[in-house]
Coordinates of C-alpha atoms in Angstrom, one line a residue:
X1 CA 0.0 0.0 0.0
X2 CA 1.4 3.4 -1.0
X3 CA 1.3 6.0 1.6
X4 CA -1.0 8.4 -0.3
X5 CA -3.8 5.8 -0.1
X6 CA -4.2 6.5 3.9
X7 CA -5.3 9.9 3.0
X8 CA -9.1 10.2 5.0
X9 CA -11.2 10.7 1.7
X10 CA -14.5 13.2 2.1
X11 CA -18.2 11.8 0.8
X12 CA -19.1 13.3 -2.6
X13 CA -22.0 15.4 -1.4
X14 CA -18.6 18.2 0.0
X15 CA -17.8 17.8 -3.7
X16 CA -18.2 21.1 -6.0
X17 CA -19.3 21.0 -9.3
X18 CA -18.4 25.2 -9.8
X19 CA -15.3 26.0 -12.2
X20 CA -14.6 22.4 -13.3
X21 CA -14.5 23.1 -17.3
X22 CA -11.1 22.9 -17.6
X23 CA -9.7 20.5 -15.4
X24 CA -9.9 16.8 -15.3
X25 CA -11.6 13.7 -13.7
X26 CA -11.0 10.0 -13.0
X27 CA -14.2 7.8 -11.7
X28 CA -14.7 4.4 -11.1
X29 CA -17.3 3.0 -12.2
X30 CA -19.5 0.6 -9.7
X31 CA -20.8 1.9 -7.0
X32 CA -19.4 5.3 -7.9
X33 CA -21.0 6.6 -11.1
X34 CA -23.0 3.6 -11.2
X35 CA -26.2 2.6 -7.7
X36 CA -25.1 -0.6 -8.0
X37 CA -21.4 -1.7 -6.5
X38 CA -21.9 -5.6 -8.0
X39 CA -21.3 -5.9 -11.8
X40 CA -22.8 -9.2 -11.6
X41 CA -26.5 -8.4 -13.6
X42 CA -24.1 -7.1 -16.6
X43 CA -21.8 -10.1 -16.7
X44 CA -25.1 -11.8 -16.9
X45 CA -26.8 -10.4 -19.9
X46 CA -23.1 -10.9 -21.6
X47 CA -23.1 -14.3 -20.7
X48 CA -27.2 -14.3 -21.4
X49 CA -27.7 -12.7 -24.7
X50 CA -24.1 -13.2 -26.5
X51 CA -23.4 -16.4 -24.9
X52 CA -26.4 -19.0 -24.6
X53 CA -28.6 -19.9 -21.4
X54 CA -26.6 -22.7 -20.2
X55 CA -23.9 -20.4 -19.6
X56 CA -26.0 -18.0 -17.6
X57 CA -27.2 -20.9 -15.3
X58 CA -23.7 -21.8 -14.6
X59 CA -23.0 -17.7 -14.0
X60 CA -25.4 -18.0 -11.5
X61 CA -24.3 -20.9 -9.8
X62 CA -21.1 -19.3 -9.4
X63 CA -22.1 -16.4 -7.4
X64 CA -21.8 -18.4 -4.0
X65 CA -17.8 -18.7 -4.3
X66 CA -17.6 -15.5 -6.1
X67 CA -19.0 -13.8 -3.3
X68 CA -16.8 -15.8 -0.9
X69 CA -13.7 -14.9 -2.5
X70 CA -14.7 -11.6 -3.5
X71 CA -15.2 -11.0 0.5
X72 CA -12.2 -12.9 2.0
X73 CA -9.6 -13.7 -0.5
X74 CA -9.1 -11.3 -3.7
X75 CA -11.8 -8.7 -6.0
X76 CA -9.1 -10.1 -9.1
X77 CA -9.8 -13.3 -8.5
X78 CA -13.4 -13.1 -8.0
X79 CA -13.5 -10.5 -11.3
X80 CA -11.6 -13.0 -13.3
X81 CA -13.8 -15.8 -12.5
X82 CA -17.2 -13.8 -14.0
X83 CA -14.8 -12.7 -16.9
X84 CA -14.2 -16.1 -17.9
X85 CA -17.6 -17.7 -17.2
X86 CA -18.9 -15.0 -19.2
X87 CA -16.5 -14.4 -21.7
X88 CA -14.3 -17.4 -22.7
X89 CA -15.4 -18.6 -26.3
X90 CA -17.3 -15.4 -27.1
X91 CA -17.0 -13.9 -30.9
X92 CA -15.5 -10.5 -29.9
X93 CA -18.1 -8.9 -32.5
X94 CA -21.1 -10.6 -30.3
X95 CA -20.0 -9.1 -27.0
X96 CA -19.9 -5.8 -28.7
X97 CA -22.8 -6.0 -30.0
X98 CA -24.6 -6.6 -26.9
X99 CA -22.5 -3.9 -24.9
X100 CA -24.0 -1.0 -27.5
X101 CA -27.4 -2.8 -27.7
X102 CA -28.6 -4.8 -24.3
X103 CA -26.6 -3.0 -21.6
X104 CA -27.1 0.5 -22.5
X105 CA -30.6 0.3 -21.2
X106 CA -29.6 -1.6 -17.8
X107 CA -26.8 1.2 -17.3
X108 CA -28.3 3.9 -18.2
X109 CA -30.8 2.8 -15.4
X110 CA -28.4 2.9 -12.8
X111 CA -26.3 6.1 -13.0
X112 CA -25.5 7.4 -9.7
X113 CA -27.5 11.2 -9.4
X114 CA -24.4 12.6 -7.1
X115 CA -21.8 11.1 -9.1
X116 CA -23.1 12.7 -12.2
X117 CA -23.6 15.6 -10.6
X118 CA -19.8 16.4 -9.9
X119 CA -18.9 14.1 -13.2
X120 CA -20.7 16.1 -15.6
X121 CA -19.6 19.2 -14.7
X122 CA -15.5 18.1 -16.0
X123 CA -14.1 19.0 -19.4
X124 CA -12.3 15.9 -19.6
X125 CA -13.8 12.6 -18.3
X126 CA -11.9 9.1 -17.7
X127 CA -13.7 6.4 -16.3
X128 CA -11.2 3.8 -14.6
X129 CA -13.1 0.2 -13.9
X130 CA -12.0 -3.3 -12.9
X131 CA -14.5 -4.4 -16.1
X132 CA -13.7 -5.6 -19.5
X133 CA -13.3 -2.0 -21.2
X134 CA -15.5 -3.7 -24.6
X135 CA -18.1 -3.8 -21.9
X136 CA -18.6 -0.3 -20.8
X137 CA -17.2 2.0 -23.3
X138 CA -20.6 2.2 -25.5
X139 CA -22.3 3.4 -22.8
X140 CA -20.0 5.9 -20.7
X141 CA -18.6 7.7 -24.2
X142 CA -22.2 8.1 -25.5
X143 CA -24.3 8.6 -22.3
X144 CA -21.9 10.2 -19.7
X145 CA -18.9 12.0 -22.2
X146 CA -16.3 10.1 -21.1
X147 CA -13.4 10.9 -23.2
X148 CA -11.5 7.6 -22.8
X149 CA -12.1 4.4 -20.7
X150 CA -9.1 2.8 -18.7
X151 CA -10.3 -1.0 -18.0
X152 CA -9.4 -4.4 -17.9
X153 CA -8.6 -5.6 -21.5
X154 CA -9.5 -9.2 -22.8
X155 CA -7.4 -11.9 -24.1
X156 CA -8.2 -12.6 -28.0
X157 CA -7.7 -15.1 -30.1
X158 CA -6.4 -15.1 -34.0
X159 CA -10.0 -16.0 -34.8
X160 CA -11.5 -13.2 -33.1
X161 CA -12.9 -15.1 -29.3
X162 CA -12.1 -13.9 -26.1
X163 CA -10.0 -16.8 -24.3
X164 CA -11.4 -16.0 -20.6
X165 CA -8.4 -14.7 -19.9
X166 CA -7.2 -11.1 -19.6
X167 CA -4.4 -9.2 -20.8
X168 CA -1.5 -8.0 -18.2
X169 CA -1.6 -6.4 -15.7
X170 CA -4.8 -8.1 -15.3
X171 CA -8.1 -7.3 -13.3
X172 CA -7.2 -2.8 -12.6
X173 CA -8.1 -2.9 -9.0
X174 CA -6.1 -1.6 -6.3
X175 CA -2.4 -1.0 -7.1
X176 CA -3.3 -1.5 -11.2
X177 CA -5.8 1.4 -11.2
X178 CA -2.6 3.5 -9.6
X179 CA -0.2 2.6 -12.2
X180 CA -2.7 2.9 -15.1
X181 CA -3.1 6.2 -14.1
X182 CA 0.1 6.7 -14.0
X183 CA 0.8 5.3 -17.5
X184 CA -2.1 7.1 -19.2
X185 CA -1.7 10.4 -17.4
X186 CA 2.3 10.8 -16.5
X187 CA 3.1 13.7 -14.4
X188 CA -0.3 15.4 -15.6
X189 CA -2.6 13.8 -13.2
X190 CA -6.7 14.7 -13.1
X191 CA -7.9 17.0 -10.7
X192 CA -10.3 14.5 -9.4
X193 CA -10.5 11.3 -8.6
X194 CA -14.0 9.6 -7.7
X195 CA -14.4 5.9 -5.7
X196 CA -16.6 4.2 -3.6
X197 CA -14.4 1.2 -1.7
X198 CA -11.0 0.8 -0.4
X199 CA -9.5 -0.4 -3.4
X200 CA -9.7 2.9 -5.2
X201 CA -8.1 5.0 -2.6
X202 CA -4.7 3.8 -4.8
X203 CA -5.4 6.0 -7.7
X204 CA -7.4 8.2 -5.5
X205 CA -4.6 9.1 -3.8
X206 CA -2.7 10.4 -7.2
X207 CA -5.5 13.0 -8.3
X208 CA -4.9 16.2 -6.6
X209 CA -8.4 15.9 -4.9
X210 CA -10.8 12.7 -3.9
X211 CA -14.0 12.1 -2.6
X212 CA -15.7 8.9 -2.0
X213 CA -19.5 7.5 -3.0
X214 CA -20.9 6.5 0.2
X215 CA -23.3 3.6 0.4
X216 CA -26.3 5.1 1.2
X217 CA -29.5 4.0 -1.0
X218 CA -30.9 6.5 -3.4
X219 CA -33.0 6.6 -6.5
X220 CA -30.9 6.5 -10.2
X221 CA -30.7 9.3 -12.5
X222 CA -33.9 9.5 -14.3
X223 CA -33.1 8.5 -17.9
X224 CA -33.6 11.4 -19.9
X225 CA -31.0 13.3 -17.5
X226 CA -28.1 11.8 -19.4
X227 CA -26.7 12.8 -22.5
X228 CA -28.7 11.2 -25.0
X229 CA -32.1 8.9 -25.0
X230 CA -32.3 5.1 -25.3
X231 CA -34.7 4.6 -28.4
X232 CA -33.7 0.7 -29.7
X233 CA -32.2 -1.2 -27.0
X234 CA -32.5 -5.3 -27.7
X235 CA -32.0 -8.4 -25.3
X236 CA -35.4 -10.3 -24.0
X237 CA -35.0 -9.4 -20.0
X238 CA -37.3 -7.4 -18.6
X239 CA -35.5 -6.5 -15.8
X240 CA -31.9 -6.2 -14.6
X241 CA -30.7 -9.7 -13.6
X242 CA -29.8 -9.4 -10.0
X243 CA -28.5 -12.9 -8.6
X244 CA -32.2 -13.3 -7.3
X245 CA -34.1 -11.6 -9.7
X246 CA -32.1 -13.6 -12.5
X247 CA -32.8 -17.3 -9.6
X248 CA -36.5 -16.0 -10.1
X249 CA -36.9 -15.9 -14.0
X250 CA -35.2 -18.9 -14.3
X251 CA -37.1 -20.9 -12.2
X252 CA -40.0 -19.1 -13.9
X253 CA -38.9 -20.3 -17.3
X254 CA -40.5 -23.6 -17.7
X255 CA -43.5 -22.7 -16.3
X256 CA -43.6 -19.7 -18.5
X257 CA -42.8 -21.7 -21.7
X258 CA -45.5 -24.2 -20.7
X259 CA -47.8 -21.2 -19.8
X260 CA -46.8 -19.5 -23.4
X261 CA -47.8 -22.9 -25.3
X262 CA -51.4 -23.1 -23.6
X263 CA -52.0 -19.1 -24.5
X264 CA -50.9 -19.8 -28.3
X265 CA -52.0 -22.8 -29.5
X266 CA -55.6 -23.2 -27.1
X267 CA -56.7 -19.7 -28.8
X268 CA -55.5 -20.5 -32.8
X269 CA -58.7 -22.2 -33.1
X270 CA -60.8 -20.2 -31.4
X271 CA -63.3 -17.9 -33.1
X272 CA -62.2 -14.1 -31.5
X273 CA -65.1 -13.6 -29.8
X274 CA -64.8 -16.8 -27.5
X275 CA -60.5 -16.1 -28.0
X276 CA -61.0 -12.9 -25.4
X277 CA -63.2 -15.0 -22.6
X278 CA -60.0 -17.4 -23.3
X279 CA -57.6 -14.9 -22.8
X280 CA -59.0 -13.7 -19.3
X281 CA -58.9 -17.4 -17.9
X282 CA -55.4 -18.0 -19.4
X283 CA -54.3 -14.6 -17.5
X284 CA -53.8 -12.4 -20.2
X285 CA -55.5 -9.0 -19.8
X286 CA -56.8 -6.8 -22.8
X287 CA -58.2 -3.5 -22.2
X288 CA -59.9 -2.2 -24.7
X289 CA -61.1 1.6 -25.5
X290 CA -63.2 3.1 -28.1
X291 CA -65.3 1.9 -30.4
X292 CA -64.4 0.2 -33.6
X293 CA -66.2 0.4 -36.8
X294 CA -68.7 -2.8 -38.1
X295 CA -67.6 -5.6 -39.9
X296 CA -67.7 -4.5 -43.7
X297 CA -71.0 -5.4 -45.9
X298 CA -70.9 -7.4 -48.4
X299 CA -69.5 -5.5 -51.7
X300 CA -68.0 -3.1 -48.8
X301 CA -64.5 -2.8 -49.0
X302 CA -62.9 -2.5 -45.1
X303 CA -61.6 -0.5 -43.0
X304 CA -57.7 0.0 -43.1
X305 CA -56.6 0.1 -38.9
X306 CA -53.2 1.7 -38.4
X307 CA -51.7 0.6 -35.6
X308 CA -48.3 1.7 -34.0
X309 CA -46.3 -1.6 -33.6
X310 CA -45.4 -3.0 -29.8
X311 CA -44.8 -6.9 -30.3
X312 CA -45.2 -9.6 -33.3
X313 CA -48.8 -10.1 -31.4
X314 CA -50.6 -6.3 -32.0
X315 CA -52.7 -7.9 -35.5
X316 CA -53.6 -10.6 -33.6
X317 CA -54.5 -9.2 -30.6
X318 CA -56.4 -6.5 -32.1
X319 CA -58.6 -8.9 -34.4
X320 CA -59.6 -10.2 -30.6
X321 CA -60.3 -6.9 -29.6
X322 CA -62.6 -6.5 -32.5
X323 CA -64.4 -9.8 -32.0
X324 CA -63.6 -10.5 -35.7
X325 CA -61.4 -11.9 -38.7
X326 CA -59.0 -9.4 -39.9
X327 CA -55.8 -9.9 -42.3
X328 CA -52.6 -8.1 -41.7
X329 CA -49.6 -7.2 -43.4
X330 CA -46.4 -7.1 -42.4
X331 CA -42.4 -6.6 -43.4
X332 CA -40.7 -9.3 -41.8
X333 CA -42.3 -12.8 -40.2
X334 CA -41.0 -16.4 -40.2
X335 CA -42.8 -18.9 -42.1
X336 CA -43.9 -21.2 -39.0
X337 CA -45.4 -18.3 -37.3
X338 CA -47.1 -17.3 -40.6
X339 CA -48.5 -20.8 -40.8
X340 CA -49.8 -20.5 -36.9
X341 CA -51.4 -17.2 -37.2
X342 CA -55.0 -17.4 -36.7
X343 CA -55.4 -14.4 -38.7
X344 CA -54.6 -13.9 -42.5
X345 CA -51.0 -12.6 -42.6
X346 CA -49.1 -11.4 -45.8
X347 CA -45.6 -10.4 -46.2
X348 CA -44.9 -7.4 -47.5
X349 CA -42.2 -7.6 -50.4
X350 CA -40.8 -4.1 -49.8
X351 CA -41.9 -3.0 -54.1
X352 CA -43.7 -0.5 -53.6
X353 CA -46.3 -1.5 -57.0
X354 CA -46.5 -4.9 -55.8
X355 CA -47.1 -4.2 -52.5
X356 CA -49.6 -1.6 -53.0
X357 CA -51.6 -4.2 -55.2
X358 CA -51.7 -6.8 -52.4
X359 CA -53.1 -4.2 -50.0
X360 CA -55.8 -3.1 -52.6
X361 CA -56.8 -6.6 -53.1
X362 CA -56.7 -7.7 -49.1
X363 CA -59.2 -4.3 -48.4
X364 CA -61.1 -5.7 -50.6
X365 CA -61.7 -8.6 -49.2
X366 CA -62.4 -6.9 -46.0
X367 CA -61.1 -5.1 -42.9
X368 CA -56.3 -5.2 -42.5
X369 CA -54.8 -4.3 -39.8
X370 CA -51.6 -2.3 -40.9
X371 CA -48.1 -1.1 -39.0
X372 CA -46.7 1.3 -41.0
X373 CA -43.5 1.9 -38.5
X374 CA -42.2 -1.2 -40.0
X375 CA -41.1 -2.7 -36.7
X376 CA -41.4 -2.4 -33.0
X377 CA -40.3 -0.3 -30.8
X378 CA -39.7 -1.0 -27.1
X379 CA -39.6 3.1 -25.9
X380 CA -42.8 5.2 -25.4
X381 CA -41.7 6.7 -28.7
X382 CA -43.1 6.5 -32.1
X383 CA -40.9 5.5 -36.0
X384 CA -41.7 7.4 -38.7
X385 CA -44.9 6.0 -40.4
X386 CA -44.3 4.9 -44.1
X387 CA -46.7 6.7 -46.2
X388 CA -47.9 4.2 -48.7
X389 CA -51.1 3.4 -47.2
X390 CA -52.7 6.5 -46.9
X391 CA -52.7 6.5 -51.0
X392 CA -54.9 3.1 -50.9
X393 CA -57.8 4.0 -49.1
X394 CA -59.7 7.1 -47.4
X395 CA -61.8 4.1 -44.7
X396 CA -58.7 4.7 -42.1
X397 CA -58.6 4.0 -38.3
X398 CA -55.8 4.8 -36.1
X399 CA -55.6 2.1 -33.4
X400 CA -53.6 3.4 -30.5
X401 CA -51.4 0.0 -28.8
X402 CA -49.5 -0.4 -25.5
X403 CA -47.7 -3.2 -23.8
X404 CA -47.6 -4.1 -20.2
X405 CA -44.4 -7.1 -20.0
X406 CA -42.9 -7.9 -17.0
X407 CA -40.3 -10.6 -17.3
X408 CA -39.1 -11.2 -21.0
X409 CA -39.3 -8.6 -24.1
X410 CA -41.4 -10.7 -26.8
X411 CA -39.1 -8.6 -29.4
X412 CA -35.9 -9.2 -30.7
X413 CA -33.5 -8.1 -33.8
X414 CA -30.3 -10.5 -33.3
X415 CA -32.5 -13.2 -31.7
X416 CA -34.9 -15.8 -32.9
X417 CA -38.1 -14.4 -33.9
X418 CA -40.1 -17.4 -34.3
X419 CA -39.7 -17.1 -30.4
X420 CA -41.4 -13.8 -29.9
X421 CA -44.7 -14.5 -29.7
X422 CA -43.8 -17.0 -27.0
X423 CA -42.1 -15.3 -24.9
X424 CA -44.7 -12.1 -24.9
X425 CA -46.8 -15.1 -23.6
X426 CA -44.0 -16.4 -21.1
X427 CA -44.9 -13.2 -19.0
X428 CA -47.0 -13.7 -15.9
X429 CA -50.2 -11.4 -17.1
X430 CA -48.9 -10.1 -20.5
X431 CA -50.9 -7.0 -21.0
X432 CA -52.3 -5.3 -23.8
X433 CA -54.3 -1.9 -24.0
X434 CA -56.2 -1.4 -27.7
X435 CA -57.9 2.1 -27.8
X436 CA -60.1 2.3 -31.5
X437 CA -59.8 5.8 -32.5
X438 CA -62.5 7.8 -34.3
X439 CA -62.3 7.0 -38.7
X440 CA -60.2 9.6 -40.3
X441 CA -62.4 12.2 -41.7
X442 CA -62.6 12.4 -45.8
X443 CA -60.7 16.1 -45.3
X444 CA -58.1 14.3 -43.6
X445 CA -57.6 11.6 -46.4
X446 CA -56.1 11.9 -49.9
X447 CA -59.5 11.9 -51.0
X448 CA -60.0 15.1 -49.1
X449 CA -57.0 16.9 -50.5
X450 CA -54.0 16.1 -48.4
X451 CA -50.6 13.9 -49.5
X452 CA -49.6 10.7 -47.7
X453 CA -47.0 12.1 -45.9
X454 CA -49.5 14.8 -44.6
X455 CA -51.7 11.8 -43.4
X456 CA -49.4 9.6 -42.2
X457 CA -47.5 12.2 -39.9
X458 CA -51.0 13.5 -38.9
X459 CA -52.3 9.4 -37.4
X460 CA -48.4 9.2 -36.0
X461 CA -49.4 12.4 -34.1
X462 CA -52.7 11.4 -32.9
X463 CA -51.5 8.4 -31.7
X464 CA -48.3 9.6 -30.3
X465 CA -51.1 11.9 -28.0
X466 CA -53.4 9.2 -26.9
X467 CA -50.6 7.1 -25.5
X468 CA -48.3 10.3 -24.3
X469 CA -45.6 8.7 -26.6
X470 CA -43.3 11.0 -28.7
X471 CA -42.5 11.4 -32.5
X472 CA -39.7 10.9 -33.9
X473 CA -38.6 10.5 -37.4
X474 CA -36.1 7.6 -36.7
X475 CA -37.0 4.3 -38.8
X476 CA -36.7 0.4 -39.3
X477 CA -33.1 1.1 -40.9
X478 CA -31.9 3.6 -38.0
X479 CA -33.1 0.7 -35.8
X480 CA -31.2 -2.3 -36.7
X481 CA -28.1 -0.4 -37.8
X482 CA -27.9 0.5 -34.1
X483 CA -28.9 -2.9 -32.7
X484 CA -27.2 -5.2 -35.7
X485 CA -25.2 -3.3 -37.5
X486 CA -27.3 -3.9 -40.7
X487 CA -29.8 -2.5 -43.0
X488 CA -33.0 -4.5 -41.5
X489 CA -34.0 -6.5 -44.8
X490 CA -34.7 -10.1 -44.8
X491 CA -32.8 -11.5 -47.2
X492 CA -34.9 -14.1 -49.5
X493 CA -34.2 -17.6 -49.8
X494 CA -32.1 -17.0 -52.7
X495 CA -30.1 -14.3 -51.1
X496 CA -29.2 -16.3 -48.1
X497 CA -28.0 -18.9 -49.6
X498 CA -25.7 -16.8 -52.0
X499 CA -24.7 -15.4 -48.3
X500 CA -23.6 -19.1 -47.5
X501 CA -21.9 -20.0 -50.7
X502 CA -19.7 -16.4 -49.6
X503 CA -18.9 -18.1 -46.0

């Protein structure tokens, strides 16, 4: 122990955030700019959502000796022992795909108000952390302004996999934070160093001033206080897997895949109007609001419902909700869950002529249920509507949807989506709330004068109101080049097998 680490630290709260532009700061990460001092629930969705579930079961298992050694023999150890249950084997490329899309949403959750208080107010921000640096980096350089993020770096193999291992010095805690800092910052060293546990006091020591994060419980940093908003984030937890709450969903699971079977394949033959008694004894609850239009007459073509877009279920659900057969259209399903739908679903092929036709011909035939944001979105925020169907019709009802899901997300963009519908029925009481809006008047439709952009942005509004969501003019494309790093097409049979003969 160096003898700058006995220096008696002060709590943060004695901290100033006055004349701080200029100078620099150094801040762990848990328990200091994050509430929570375990990085356990983020090893967890690594292991969870870029590794496979058998993994996270054995991640869990571990936490008894973790915690053991963690407490009376050594925080390396313990560290390296999540980094390789969670890490070894991994494609690189995975794990950074599920730092920028699954944990961004779970940290952003859990910033520490004080800490940010004092950290936000530096011109130039390091965050020093005993985690693998690919872990945290997305989320401290976009949400907090960290300039640069000193961390423990993985071992990598030729191919690309992380080997479990880590690259010397090893786990920075203790006297490694004190001699990265020394390394990255020479005789220049920050102005402030932040920490929350013994350990730190080494770097601590270095910076010119310190304070320390007590542990005192206190209420994160509402979201929309950081630097930019979570729109897409992906991974199927609901919540932040805790070592209990992650015990509880597991032990959950098969009775929620068992649970998920009964809701989906009892109601496929069901006519809708019986399909909603079904749904209350199966412990699914639908609200629904307003009051839909009748069933087309004969010779009547129907009534185009435009629908923001929740989950893989919203057609489905709101055909039960109208007590009636409706067909839907959509850009991307898998062919099983096409075959199991128990209403009428087209694919749409993304040609604008073509697609236009098959929409002409299914209203028709009678009423379609439409989602012209082209996927779902998990944040009280509404995608840019698609203008195409305002041009087809002037019979148009905005249908305003919301989602209640407590365990799992029943959406995914890197996962298997022949799952989804399954695991929106895996929650507890999945919960849906349909509220039928009044028909568009003629004025309001093409018919009446306006262009399809005018009426598309004008039913994106309305519904944006009657669910207290906001607009935004992000899209399908904006949405899996954050959460995939592609272009969000579905590549036809043809095209993925051209894809293989490339491999």
């Amino acid at each position: 122990m160096f003898m700058g680490a006995h220096r008696r630290f002060e709590p943060i709260s004695q901290c100033s955030s006055e004349g701080r532009s200029n100078q620099t700061v150094a801040a762990d990460l848990d328990g200091t700019l994050l509430v929570s001092r375990s990085a356990f629930p983020y090893f967890m969705l690594v292991a969870l959502e870029a590794g496979s579930l058998l993994r996270a079961l054995v991640l869990l298992a571990s936490v008894p000796f973790v915690s053991f050694t963690y407490l009376f023999i050594s925080e390396s150890v313990a560290i390296n022992t999540l980094i390789f249950i969670s890490f070894a084997g991994l494609k690189m490329r995975d794990i950074e795909l599920v730092s920028r899309s699954v944990l961004l949403k779970f940290y952003a959750e859990d910033v520490h108000p004080e800490t940010w208080r004092v950290f936000s107010s530096f011109g130039k921000r390091y965050i020093i952390t005993a985690n693998p640096r690919i872990m945290v980096e997305p989320f401290v350089k976009t949400f907090l302004g960290a300039d640069k993020v000193i961390g423990t770096e993985l071992e990598v193999t030729k191919s690309g996999r992380a080997t479990g291992f880590t690259i010397k010095p090893g786990v920075l805690v203790g006297e490694h934070k004190r001699a990265a800092i020394l390394k990255e910052f020479g005789t220049n060293l920050p102005d402030l160093g932040l920490g929350d546990r013994e350990t730190d006091h080494d770097f601590m020591s270095l910076c010119k001033e310190g304070y320390m994060v007590p542990r005192t419980k206190c209420d994160p940093l509402p979201r929309n206080k950081l630097l930019s908003l979570i729109i897409f984030h992906e991974g199927r937890l609901v919540q932040r897997p805790t070592p209990l709450a992650a015990l509880l969903t597991f032990l959950w699971l098969p009775i929620g895949f068992i649970l998920s079977l009964l809701r989906v394949y009892l109601n496929i033959p069901l006519p809708e109007r019986i399909a909603r008694y079904n749904y209350k004894i199966l412990g699914i609850k639908l609200i629904v609001k307003g009051t839909p239009p009748p069933a087309p007459k004969k010779g009547q073509s129907g009534v185009l419902f435009v629908c923001n877009h929740r989950a893989v279920l919203d057609p489905v659900v709101t055909a039960v909700a109208l007590g009636r057969k409706v067909s839907c259209v959509t850009y991307s399903i898998s062919k099983f869950t096409e075959i199991i739908s128990p209403i009428r679903t087209v694919a749409l092929s993304r040609e604008r002529e073509k697609d236009a036709a098959n929409i002409k011909r299914l209203l028709e035939e009678g009423d379609l249920v439409i989602c012209p944001e082209g996927t779902t979105c998990r944040e009280p925020v509404l995608l840019r509507f698609s203008a195409m169907f305002a041009e087809l019709t002037d019979r148009i009802v905005p249908v305003a949807i919301n989602t209640k899901q407590t365990v799992f997300h029943g959406t995914t963009v890197r996962g298997h989506k022949l799952l989804d519908p399954y695991f929106v029925f895996m929650n507890p009481m999945p919960t849906y709330e349909i509220t039928f809006l009044n028909q568009l008047p003629k004025e309001l439709t093409c018919k009446g004068g306006k262009s399809a952009i005018e009426v598309a942005n004008y039913i994106q509004r309305v519904l944006a109101g009657t669910l207290g969501f906001e607009c935004t003019n992000l899209t399908r494309k904006d949405k899996y080049a954050t959460l995939a790093g592609t272009d969000g097409r579905v590549p036809s049979k043809k095209g993925k097998e051209q894809e293989k003969e490339k491999a």
